[in-house]
mmCIF file of C-alpha atoms in Angstrom:
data_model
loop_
_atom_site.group_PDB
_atom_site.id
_atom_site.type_symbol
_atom_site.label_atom_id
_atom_site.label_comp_id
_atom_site.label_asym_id
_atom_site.label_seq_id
_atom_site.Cartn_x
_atom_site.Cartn_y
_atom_site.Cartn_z
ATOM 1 C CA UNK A 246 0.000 0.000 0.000
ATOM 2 C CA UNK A 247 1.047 3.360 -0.978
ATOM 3 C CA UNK A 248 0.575 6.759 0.730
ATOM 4 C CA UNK A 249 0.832 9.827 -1.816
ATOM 5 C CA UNK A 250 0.693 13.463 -0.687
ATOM 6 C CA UNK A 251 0.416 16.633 -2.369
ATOM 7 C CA UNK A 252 0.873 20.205 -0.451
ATOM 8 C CA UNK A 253 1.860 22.462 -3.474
ATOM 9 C CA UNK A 254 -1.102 24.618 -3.181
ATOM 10 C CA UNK A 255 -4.268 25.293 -1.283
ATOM 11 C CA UNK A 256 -5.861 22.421 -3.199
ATOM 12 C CA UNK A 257 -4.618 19.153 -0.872
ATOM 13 C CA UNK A 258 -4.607 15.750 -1.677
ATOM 14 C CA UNK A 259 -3.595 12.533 -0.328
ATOM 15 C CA UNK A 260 -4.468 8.911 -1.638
ATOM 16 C CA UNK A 261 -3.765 5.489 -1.103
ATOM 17 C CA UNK A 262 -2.992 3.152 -3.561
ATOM 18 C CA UNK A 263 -2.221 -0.122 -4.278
ATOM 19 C CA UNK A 264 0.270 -1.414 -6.868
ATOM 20 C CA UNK A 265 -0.318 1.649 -8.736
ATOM 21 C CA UNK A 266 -4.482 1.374 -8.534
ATOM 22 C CA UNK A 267 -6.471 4.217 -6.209
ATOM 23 C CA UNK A 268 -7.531 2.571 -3.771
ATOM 24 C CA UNK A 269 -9.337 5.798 -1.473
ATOM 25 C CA UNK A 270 -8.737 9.478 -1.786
ATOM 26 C CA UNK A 271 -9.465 12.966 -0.219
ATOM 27 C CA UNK A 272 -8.981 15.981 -1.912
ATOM 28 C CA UNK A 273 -10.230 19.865 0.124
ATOM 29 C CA UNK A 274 -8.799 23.464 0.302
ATOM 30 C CA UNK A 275 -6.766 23.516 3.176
ATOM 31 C CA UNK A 276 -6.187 27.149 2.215
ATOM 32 C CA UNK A 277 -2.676 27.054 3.805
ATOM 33 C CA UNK A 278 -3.755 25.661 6.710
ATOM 34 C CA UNK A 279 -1.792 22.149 5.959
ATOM 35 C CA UNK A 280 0.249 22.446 8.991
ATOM 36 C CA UNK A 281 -3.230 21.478 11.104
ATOM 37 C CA UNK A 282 -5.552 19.558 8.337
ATOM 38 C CA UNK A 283 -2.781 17.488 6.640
ATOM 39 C CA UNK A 284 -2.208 14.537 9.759
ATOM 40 C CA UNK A 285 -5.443 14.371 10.822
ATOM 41 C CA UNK A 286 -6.443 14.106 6.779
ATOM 42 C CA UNK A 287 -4.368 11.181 6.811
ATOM 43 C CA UNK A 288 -5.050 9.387 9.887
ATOM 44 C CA UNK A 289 -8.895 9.501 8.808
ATOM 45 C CA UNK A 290 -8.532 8.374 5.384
ATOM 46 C CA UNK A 291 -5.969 5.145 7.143
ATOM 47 C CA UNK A 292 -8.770 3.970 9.282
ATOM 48 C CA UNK A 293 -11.471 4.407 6.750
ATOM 49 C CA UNK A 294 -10.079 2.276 4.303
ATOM 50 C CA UNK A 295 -8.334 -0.121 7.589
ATOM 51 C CA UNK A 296 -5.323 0.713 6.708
ATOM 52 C CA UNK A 297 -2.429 0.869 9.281
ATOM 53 C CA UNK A 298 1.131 3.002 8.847
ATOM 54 C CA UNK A 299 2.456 -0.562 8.944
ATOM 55 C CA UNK A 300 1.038 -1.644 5.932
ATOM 56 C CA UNK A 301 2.375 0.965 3.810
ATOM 57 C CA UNK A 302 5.491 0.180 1.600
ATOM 58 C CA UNK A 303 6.313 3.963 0.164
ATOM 59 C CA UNK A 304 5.372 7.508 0.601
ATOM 60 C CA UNK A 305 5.196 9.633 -2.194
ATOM 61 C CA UNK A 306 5.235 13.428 -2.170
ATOM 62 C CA UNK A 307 4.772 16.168 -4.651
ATOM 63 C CA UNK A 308 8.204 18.763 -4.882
ATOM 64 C CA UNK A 309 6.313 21.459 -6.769
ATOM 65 C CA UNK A 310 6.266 23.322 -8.404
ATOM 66 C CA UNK A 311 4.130 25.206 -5.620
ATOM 67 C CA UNK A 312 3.863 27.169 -2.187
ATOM 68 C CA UNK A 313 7.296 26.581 -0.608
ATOM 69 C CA UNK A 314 5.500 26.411 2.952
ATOM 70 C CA UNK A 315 3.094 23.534 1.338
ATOM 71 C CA UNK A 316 5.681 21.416 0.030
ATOM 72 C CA UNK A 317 7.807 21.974 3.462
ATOM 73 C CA UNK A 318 4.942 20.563 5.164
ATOM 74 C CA UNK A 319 3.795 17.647 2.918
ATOM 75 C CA UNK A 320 7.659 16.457 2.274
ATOM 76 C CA UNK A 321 8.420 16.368 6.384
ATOM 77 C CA UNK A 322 5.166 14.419 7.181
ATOM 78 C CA UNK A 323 6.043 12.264 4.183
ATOM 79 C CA UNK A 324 9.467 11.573 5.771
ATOM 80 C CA UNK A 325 8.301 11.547 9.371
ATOM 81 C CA UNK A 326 6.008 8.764 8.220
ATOM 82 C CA UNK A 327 8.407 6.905 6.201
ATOM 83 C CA UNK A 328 11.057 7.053 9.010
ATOM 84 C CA UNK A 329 8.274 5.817 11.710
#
């Protein structure tokens, strides 16, 4: 299973996947606001589809172009996740 995140802009996004097929995904305007929506975004979409962080294999993350701040936030929750 495989976590994707995009923070590039006030449109957010994060999906799960599975060998390269959607498996769930949530999409809002965050406007800037990732810093507080993104986590709790994905924790919510992970136990809706009953999905743990231990089932995931990769983490992908958008690296823009876009809001610096956004992709800051979106590529250290992607490697806080990966790394946990």
């Amino acid at each position: 299973m495989q976590l994707s995140l995009d923070t590039a802009s006030d449109l957010a996004s994060i999906a799960l996947s599975r060998e390269g097929d959607i498996v769930a995904e949530r999409s809002w305007h965050c406007h800037r606001n990732h810093t507080v929506e993104m986590l709790p975004a994905i924790d919510r979409l992970l136990t809706e589809s009953g999905v743990t962080t231990r089932d995931l294999t990769a983490v992908f993350v958008s690296t823009g172009p876009g809001m610096y701040t956004g992709l800051r936030v979106g590529i250290s929750i992607g490697k806080g996740i990966a790394r946990a």
